[in-house]
C-alpha positions as a printed NumPy array, in Angstrom:
array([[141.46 ,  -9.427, 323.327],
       [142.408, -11.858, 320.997],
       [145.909, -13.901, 320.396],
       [147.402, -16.268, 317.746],
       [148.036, -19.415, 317.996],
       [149.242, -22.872, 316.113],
       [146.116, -23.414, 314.092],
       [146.799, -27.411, 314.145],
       [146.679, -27.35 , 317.413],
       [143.526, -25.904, 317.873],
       [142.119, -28.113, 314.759],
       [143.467, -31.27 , 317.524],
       [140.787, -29.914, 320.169],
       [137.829, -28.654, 317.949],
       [134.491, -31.047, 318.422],
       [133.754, -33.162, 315.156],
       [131.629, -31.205, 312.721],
       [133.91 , -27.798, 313.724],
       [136.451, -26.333, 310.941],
       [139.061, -23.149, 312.779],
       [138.652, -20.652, 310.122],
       [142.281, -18.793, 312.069],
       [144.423, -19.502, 314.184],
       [142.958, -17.448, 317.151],
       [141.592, -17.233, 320.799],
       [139.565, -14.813, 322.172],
       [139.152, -13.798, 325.233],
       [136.223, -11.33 , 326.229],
       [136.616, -10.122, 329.847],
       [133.021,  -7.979, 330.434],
       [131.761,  -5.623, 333.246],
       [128.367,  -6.022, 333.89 ],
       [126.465,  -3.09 , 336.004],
       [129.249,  -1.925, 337.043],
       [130.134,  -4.625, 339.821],
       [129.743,  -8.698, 337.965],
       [132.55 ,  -9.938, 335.996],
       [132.936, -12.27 , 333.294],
       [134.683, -13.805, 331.09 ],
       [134.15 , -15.792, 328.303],
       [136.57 , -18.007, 325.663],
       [136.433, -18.425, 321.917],
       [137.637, -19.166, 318.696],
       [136.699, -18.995, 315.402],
       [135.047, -21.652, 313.573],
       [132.275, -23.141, 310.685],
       [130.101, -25.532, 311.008],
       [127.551, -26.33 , 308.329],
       [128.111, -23.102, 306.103],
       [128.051, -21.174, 309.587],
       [130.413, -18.873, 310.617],
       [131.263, -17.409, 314.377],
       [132.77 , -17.967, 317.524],
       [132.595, -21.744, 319.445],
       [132.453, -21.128, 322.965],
       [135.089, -22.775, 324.546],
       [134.077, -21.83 , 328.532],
       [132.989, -18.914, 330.127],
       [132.839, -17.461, 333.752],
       [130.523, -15.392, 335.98 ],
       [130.918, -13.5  , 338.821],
       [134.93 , -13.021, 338.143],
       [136.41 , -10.582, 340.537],
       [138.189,  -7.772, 339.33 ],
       [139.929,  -4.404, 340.305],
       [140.313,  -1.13 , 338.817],
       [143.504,   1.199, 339.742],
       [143.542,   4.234, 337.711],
       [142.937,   3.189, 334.185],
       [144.145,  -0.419, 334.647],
       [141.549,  -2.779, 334.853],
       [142.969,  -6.414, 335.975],
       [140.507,  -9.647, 336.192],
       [141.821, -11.978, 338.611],
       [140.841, -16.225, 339.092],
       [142.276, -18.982, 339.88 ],
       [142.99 , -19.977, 336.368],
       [143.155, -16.558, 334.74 ],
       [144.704, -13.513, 334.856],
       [144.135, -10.392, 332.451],
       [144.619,  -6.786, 332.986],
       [143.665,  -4.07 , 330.631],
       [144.787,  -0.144, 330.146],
       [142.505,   1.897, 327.771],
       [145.399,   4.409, 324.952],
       [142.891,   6.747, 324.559],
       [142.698,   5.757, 320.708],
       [139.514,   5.027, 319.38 ],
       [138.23 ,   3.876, 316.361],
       [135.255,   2.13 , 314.872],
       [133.911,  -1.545, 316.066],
       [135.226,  -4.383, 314.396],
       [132.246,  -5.637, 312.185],
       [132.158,  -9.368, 311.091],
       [130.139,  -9.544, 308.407],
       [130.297, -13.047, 308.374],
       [129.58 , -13.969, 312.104],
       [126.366, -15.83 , 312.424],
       [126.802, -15.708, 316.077],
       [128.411, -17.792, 318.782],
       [127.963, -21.947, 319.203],
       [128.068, -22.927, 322.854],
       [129.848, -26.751, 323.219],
       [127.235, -29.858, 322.742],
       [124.648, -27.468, 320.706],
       [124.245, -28.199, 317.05 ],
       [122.887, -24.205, 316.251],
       [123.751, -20.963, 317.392],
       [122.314, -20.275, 320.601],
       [122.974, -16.29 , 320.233],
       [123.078, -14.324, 317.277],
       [125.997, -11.654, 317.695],
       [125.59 ,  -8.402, 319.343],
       [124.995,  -4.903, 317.413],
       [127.713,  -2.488, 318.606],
       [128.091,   0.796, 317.37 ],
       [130.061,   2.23 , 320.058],
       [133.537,   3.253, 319.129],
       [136.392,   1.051, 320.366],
       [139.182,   2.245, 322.651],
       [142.45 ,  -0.079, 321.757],
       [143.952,  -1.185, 324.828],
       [147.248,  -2.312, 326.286],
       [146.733,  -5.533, 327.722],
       [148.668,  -8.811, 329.099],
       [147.257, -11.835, 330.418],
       [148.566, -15.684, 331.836],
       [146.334, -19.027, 331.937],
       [146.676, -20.615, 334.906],
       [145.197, -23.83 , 334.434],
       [149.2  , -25.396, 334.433],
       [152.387, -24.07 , 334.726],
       [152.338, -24.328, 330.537],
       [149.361, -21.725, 330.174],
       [149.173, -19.387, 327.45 ],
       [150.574, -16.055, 328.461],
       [151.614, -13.07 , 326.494],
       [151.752,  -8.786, 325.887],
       [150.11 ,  -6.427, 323.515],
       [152.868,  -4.699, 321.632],
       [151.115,  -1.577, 320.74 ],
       [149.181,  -2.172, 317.353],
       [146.53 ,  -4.898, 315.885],
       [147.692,  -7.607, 314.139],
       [145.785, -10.345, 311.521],
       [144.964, -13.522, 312.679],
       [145.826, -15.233, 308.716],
       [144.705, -18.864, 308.404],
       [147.16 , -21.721, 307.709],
       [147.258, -24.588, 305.961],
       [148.215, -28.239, 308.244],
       [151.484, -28.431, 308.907],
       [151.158, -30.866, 311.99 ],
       [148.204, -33.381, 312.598],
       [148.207, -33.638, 316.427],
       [146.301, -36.77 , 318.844],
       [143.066, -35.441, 319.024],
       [142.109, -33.893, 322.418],
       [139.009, -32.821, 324.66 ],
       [137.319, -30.04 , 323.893],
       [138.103, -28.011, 327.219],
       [139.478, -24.805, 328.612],
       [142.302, -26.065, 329.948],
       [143.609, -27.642, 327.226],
       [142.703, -24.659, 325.05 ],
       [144.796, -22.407, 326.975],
       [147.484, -24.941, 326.916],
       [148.196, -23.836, 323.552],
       [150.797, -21.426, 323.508],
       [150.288, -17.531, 322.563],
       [152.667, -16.813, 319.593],
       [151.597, -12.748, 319.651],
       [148.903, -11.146, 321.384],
       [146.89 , -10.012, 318.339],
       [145.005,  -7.023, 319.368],
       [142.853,  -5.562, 322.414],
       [139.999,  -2.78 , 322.852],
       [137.206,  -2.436, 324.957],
       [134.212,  -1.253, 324.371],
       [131.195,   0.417, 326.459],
       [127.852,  -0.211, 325.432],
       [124.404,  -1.099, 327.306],
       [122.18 ,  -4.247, 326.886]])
């Protein structure tokens, strides 16, 4: 799922050499064989003519639960349920993605995956729980554009971290799906 967010203040938290290219975060909550979870946190970004997703943290072994066709991921510092419509369509392609950057590496570690499973759009909600001031926010039903923005507001520049990521408030949950596919 991804949300929107105030693209200065993610421009106040990016690592030197790292332009946002929207004002997004992304958050990728994954079942793996069935029982492992984990989830992983992005945005989008260049670097050096590069385009693709800068790994802000990511989680393994994440517990979650299943209750019909609610799936919920539960941590101490997350919380994010999903609920499949039944409405499928094709996989977002990003033409442009070069892959994702993982914080302190110059290159792309991993080239992006090739999905050609069809997407089920979800209903989904989720809450940061790093502070009391986490990000939180609900799908309302349809996918939205994440449109870049010119500066507005030059913010103190801040670490690079989850927590402060996801201190950044959600201004409209900007779309969800899930998709199955095997490695």
């Amino acid at each position: 799922m991804a949300y929107g967010v105030e693209q200065d203040r993610l421009r106040a938290i990016l690592p030197d050499g790292f332009v946002s290219l929207r004002p997004v975060l992304r958050i990728n909550a994954e079942i793996r064989d069935g029982e492992k979870g984990y989830v992983e946190f992005n945005t989008a970004v260049e670097k050096d003519g590069k385009k693709g997703w800068l790994n802000i943290g990511y989680w393994n072994n994440v517990s979650f639960e299943r209750a019909g066709k609610i799936v919920k991921f539960k941590t101490d510092f997350l919380e994010i349920s999903f609920a499949g419509t039944g409405i499928e369509g094709s996989c977002p392609a990003e033409k442009d993605n070069d892959g994702c950057y993982f914080t302190g590496d110059t290159e792309c570690l991993r080239k992006p995956e090739i999905i050609t499973a069809n997407k089920e759009f979800c209903d989904c909600e989720f809450r940061w729980k790093f502070s009391e001031n986490g990000a939180r926010g609900k799908s309302i039903g349809k996918t939205l554009p994440a449109v870049p923005t010119a500066v507005v507001n030059v913010y103190t520049k801040e670490s690079f971290t989850a927590e402060n990521a996801a201190g950044i408030p959600c201004e409209q949950v900007l779309g969800a799906y899930l998709v199955v596919f095997e490695r």
